[in-house]
Coordinates of C-alpha atoms and ligand atoms in Angstrom, one line a residue:
X228 CA -85.3 -24.3 23.6
X229 CA -81.9 -25.6 22.9
X230 CA -78.6 -24.2 24.1
X231 CA -75.8 -25.8 21.9
X232 CA -72.7 -25.0 19.5
X233 CA -73.7 -24.8 16.0
X234 CA -71.1 -25.1 13.1
X235 CA -71.3 -22.1 10.5
X236 CA -71.8 -23.2 7.1
X237 CA -71.6 -19.9 5.4
X238 CA -71.2 -15.9 6.6
X239 CA -71.1 -13.8 3.6
X240 CA -71.8 -10.2 3.1
X241 CA -75.0 -9.5 1.0
X242 CA -75.7 -5.9 1.1
X243 CA -73.5 -2.9 2.5
X244 CA -72.7 -4.3 6.0
X245 CA -75.4 -6.7 6.0
X246 CA -74.7 -10.6 6.2
X247 CA -76.3 -14.1 5.9
X248 CA -75.2 -16.6 8.2
X249 CA -75.6 -20.0 7.5
X250 CA -75.7 -22.5 10.9
X251 CA -75.8 -26.3 10.7
X252 CA -78.3 -26.2 13.5
X253 CA -82.0 -27.6 12.8
X254 CA -84.3 -26.4 15.4
X255 CA -87.3 -28.9 16.0
X256 CA -89.9 -26.2 15.6
X257 CA -89.9 -22.3 15.7
X258 CA -92.2 -19.9 15.2
X259 CA -92.3 -16.7 12.9
X260 CA -91.0 -14.4 15.1
X261 CA -88.9 -16.1 17.4
X262 CA -85.2 -15.0 17.9
X263 CA -82.0 -16.8 19.1
X264 CA -78.9 -15.6 21.5
X265 CA -75.9 -16.0 19.9
X266 CA -72.2 -16.3 22.0
X267 CA -69.8 -14.5 19.1
X268 CA -66.9 -14.7 21.1
X269 CA -65.5 -17.5 23.6
X270 CA -63.8 -14.7 25.4
X271 CA -65.3 -12.2 28.0
X272 CA -65.3 -9.1 25.5
X273 CA -68.3 -8.9 24.6
X274 CA -69.6 -11.3 27.5
X275 CA -73.2 -11.1 26.6
X276 CA -74.8 -12.8 24.1
X277 CA -76.5 -10.8 20.9
X278 CA -80.1 -11.5 20.1
X279 CA -81.0 -12.4 16.1
X280 CA -84.0 -13.3 14.6
X281 CA -84.4 -16.2 12.7
X282 CA -84.6 -15.9 9.2
X283 CA -85.3 -18.6 7.4
X284 CA -84.7 -22.5 7.1
X285 CA -81.8 -23.1 4.7
X286 CA -82.8 -24.6 1.4
X287 CA -82.3 -28.5 1.8
X288 CA -83.1 -28.3 5.3
X289 CA -79.9 -28.7 6.6
X290 CA -79.9 -25.3 9.0
X291 CA -81.1 -21.9 9.5
X292 CA -80.0 -18.6 8.0
X293 CA -79.6 -15.7 10.3
X294 CA -79.3 -12.1 8.6
X295 CA -78.0 -9.2 10.5
X296 CA -76.1 -5.7 10.0
X297 CA -72.7 -4.7 11.6
X298 CA -73.6 -1.8 14.1
X299 CA -71.0 -2.4 16.9
X300 CA -68.6 -4.5 18.6
X301 CA -70.2 -7.8 18.9
X302 CA -71.5 -7.7 15.2
X303 CA -68.1 -6.8 13.9
X304 CA -66.7 -10.3 15.5
X305 CA -69.5 -12.1 14.0
X306 CA -68.7 -10.6 10.6
X307 CA -65.4 -12.1 11.0
X308 CA -66.3 -15.7 11.6
X309 CA -65.8 -18.1 9.1
X310 CA -67.0 -21.6 7.8
X311 CA -66.1 -24.5 10.2
X312 CA -66.1 -22.1 13.4
X313 CA -68.7 -22.8 16.1
X314 CA -71.1 -20.3 17.8
X315 CA -73.1 -20.8 21.1
X316 CA -76.8 -20.7 20.2
X317 CA -79.6 -20.7 22.9
X318 CA -83.3 -20.6 21.2
X319 CA -85.9 -20.7 20.0
X320 CA -86.9 -18.0 22.2
X321 CA -89.7 -15.5 22.4
X322 CA -93.3 -16.1 21.7
X323 CA -93.5 -15.3 17.8
X324 CA -96.3 -13.6 15.8
X325 CA -99.9 -14.5 16.4
X326 CA -101.6 -15.3 13.0
X327 CA -103.9 -12.8 11.6
X328 CA -107.6 -14.4 11.5
X329 CA -109.1 -15.6 8.3
X330 CA -109.8 -13.0 5.5
X331 CA -107.6 -10.4 7.0
X332 CA -105.6 -8.1 4.8
X333 CA -102.1 -8.4 6.4
X334 CA -100.0 -5.3 6.2
X335 CA -96.3 -6.1 7.2
X336 CA -94.3 -3.0 7.7
X337 CA -90.6 -2.8 8.1
X338 CA -87.5 -0.7 8.8
X339 CA -84.3 -1.9 8.0
X340 CA -83.4 -5.2 10.0
X341 CA -86.6 -5.2 11.1
X342 CA -87.4 -7.2 7.9
X343 CA -85.7 -10.2 9.4
X344 CA -88.8 -11.6 11.5
X345 CA -91.4 -10.8 8.9
X346 CA -89.8 -13.2 6.0
X347 CA -90.8 -16.4 8.0
X348 CA -93.8 -14.8 8.8
X349 CA -94.8 -14.0 5.1
X350 CA -93.5 -17.7 4.5
X351 CA -97.1 -18.9 6.4
X352 CA -99.3 -15.8 5.6
X353 CA -98.9 -15.8 1.3
X354 CA -100.0 -12.9 -0.1
X355 CA -99.1 -9.8 2.4
X356 CA -98.0 -6.5 1.5
X357 CA -94.7 -5.5 2.6
X358 CA -94.0 -1.8 3.1
X359 CA -90.3 -1.7 3.5
X360 CA -88.5 1.6 4.5
X361 CA -84.8 1.9 4.2
X362 CA -82.0 4.6 3.7
X363 CA -81.3 3.8 0.3
X364 CA -82.0 1.2 -2.7
X365 CA -78.9 -0.7 -1.7
X366 CA -80.1 -1.5 1.7
X367 CA -83.6 -2.4 0.3
X368 CA -82.3 -5.9 -1.5
X369 CA -83.4 -8.2 0.6
X370 CA -87.1 -7.4 -0.3
X371 CA -86.3 -9.5 -3.3
X372 CA -86.8 -12.7 -1.4
X373 CA -90.3 -11.4 -0.3
X374 CA -91.2 -10.7 -4.0
X375 CA -90.1 -14.5 -4.8
X376 CA -93.0 -15.7 -2.3
X377 CA -95.3 -13.6 -4.1
X378 CA -95.7 -10.6 -1.4
X379 CA -96.6 -7.2 -3.2
X380 CA -93.9 -4.9 -1.9
X381 CA -93.6 -1.1 -1.6
X382 CA -90.6 0.9 -0.8
X383 CA -89.8 4.2 1.0
X384 CA -86.3 5.5 0.9
X385 CA -84.7 8.2 3.0
X386 CA -83.1 9.1 -0.1
X387 CA -85.6 8.6 -2.6
X388 CA -83.6 6.0 -4.5
X389 CA -86.2 3.9 -4.5
X390 CA -89.9 4.0 -4.5
X391 CA -91.5 6.9 -2.2
X392 CA -89.1 9.3 -0.6
X393 CA -89.4 9.6 2.9
X394 CA -90.2 7.3 5.8
X395 CA -92.5 4.2 5.6
X396 CA -95.5 5.5 7.1
X397 CA -96.0 7.7 4.3
X398 CA -97.1 4.3 2.4
X399 CA -98.9 3.0 5.7
X400 CA -101.5 5.8 5.2
X401 CA -102.9 4.1 2.3
X402 CA -103.4 1.0 3.8
X403 CA -105.1 1.3 7.1
X404 CA -108.6 0.1 6.7
X405 CA -110.6 -1.6 8.8
X406 CA -110.0 -5.0 7.6
X407 CA -106.1 -4.6 8.0
X408 CA -104.4 -6.5 10.7
X409 CA -100.5 -4.7 10.9
X410 CA -97.5 -6.3 11.7
X411 CA -94.5 -4.3 12.4
X412 CA -90.8 -4.2 13.2
X413 CA -88.0 -1.8 13.1
X414 CA -86.6 1.2 15.2
X415 CA -88.6 2.8 17.8
X416 CA -89.4 5.8 16.3
X417 CA -91.0 3.9 13.2
X418 CA -93.0 1.5 15.8
X419 CA -94.3 4.4 17.6
X420 CA -95.4 6.3 14.4
X421 CA -97.2 2.8 13.4
X422 CA -98.6 2.1 16.6
X423 CA -100.1 5.6 16.8
X424 CA -101.9 5.5 13.2
X425 CA -103.1 1.8 14.2
X426 CA -104.5 3.3 16.9
X427 CA -106.0 6.2 15.4
X428 CA -108.0 4.2 12.7
X429 CA -108.9 1.7 14.8
X430 CA -106.4 -1.0 13.1
X431 CA -105.4 -4.1 14.9
X432 CA -101.6 -4.0 15.2
X433 CA -98.6 -6.4 16.3
X434 CA -95.1 -4.9 16.7
X435 CA -92.0 -6.9 17.4
X436 CA -89.9 -4.9 19.7
X437 CA -86.4 -4.7 20.1
X438 CA -84.1 -3.8 23.0
X439 CA -80.5 -5.0 24.3
X440 CA -80.8 -8.2 25.8
X441 CA -78.6 -9.9 28.8
X442 CA -80.1 -13.3 29.0
X443 CA -82.9 -13.7 26.6
X444 CA -85.0 -16.0 29.0
X445 CA -86.8 -13.3 31.5
X446 CA -84.2 -13.7 33.9
X447 CA -82.3 -10.6 34.3
X448 CA -85.2 -7.7 33.9
X449 CA -82.6 -5.9 31.3
X450 CA -85.3 -5.8 28.4
X451 CA -88.5 -4.5 30.4
X452 CA -91.0 -2.3 28.5
X453 CA -93.9 -0.4 30.5
X454 CA -97.6 -2.0 29.6
X455 CA -99.9 0.6 28.2
X456 CA -103.5 1.2 29.4
X457 CA -104.8 -2.0 27.8
X458 CA -102.4 -4.4 29.4
X459 CA -103.1 -8.1 28.9
X460 CA -104.9 -10.5 30.8
X461 CA -102.0 -10.8 33.2
X462 CA -102.3 -7.1 33.8
X463 CA -98.3 -6.7 34.1
X464 CA -96.9 -3.0 34.5
X465 CA -93.8 -4.2 32.9
X466 CA -93.3 -6.7 30.3
X467 CA -90.0 -8.5 29.4
X468 CA -89.3 -7.9 25.4
X469 CA -87.3 -11.2 25.5
X470 CA -89.9 -13.8 27.4
X471 CA -93.1 -12.0 27.0
X472 CA -92.7 -10.8 23.7
X473 CA -90.6 -9.7 21.7
X474 CA -94.0 -9.5 19.7
X475 CA -96.8 -7.7 21.4
X476 CA -100.1 -6.4 20.5
X477 CA -99.5 -2.3 20.2
X478 CA -102.1 -1.4 22.6
X479 CA -100.3 -3.3 25.0
X480 CA -97.3 -1.0 25.2
X481 CA -97.0 2.4 26.7
X482 CA -95.7 4.4 23.8
X483 CA -94.9 7.5 25.8
X484 CA -92.5 5.9 28.0
X485 CA -90.8 3.7 25.2
Ligands
LIG128 C1 -85.5 -10.0 19.7 C2 -84.3 -9.0 18.7 C3 -84.2 -9.6 17.6 C4 -83.0 -9.0 16.7 N1 -82.6 -9.5 15.3 C5 -81.8 -8.8 14.6 C6 -81.4 -9.5 13.4 O1 -82.5 -10.5 12.8 N2 -80.6 -8.8 12.7 C7 -79.9 -7.5 13.1 O2 -79.1 -7.3 12.3 N3 -80.3 -7.5 14.4 C8 -81.4 -7.8 14.9 N4 -81.3 -7.3 16.2 C9 -80.4 -6.2 16.8 C10 -78.9 -6.7 17.1 O3 -79.1 -7.8 18.4 C11 -78.2 -5.9 17.6 O4 -77.7 -4.9 16.3 C12 -76.9 -6.4 18.2 O5 -76.9 -7.0 19.7 C13 -76.0 -5.3 18.4 O6 -74.7 -6.0 19.1 P1 -73.1 -4.9 18.7 O7 -72.3 -5.6 20.0 O8 -72.8 -5.0 17.2 O9 -73.6 -3.2 18.9 P2 -73.3 -2.9 20.5 O10 -72.0 -2.7 20.4 O11 -73.8 -3.5 21.4 O12 -74.3 -1.5 20.2 C14 -73.9 -0.8 18.8 C15 -75.0 0.3 18.7 O13 -76.0 -0.5 18.2 C16 -77.2 -0.3 19.4 N5 -78.0 -1.4 19.4 C17 -77.7 -2.5 20.0 N6 -78.2 -3.7 20.5 C18 -79.5 -2.8 19.9 C19 -81.0 -3.9 19.7 N7 -81.2 -4.4 20.1 N8 -81.7 -2.8 19.1 C20 -81.2 -1.4 18.4 N9 -79.9 -1.2 18.6 C21 -79.3 -1.8 19.2 C22 -76.6 0.2 20.5 O14 -77.3 1.4 20.9 C23 -75.4 1.0 19.8 O15 -75.6 2.3 19.3 C24 -82.2 -8.0 16.9 C25 -82.5 -7.4 18.4 C26 -83.6 -7.9 19.3 C27 -83.7 -7.6 20.6
LIG129 S1 -82.8 -10.0 28.4 FE1 -83.2 -10.9 30.6 S2 -85.0 -10.6 31.1 FE2 -84.8 -10.2 29.1

């Protein structure tokens, strides 16, 4: 893990309220699914760093790219940063994805910005299918990066402007075979539904969780989630999303309490 100031190479709007941030930081190594904590302000407001997944290594290898959506104060401040400004970066953090067993049919399920950690994963696991749920077609444009990797992409949009009209779980029904392994990231209701469907069909499922985070390193206990009946070998009742996760096997989580 590094704690440094990185320079902004670019910070450009690539979709409605979506920004691609290029930083001149080259982590020695990172695992798909790991994230960074960014300090978006030198002042006290907002005081806390914000978590963002690592999207990809910049072409040419001169840095990394993060992809984010403006949702509140911190991301609004971030969106106003210009090339040459510097940001505090802490990372890479978290555990990242467990790679699928050989021969598994890999199904990725993303909702909105949940697509971010799945990109470096898809880069390593070529040929995985992506089921992508968004509000509308404009929000879904990021999927082009996955098509370039050779991933078959199926869309679900809430307004029906692209693919199936409705939630991404409609698409998942047809993909849940016994040889499948599911990797999901997105809003809590989506993850709950995906975990329930995977449990119902006996399909192995990994979820990358999002929680508000203060420290990002397992110290403040602010990102705790309750463990499920099939807790891991350590059998912890509560797990820290930042340091035990953000990726968990879905059966490790108590979804009633999530
Ligand atoms: C491990 C991890 C990785 C993430 N990766 C990305 C990413 O790659 N790209 C991206 O756009 N976002 C990502 N997020 C979410 C991102 O951290 C939040 O959107 C951001 O912290 C919001 O900060 P803000 O100050 O703009 O909003 P705030 O003013 O803090 O909140 C504004 C609104 O956003 C909601 N919100 C705040 N934090 C979260 C959160 N963590 N999850 C869901 N809703 C939240 C609040 O409830 C509120 O409704 C990630 C979160 C985690 C935990
Ligand atoms: S954010 Fe502090 S323990 Fe996870």
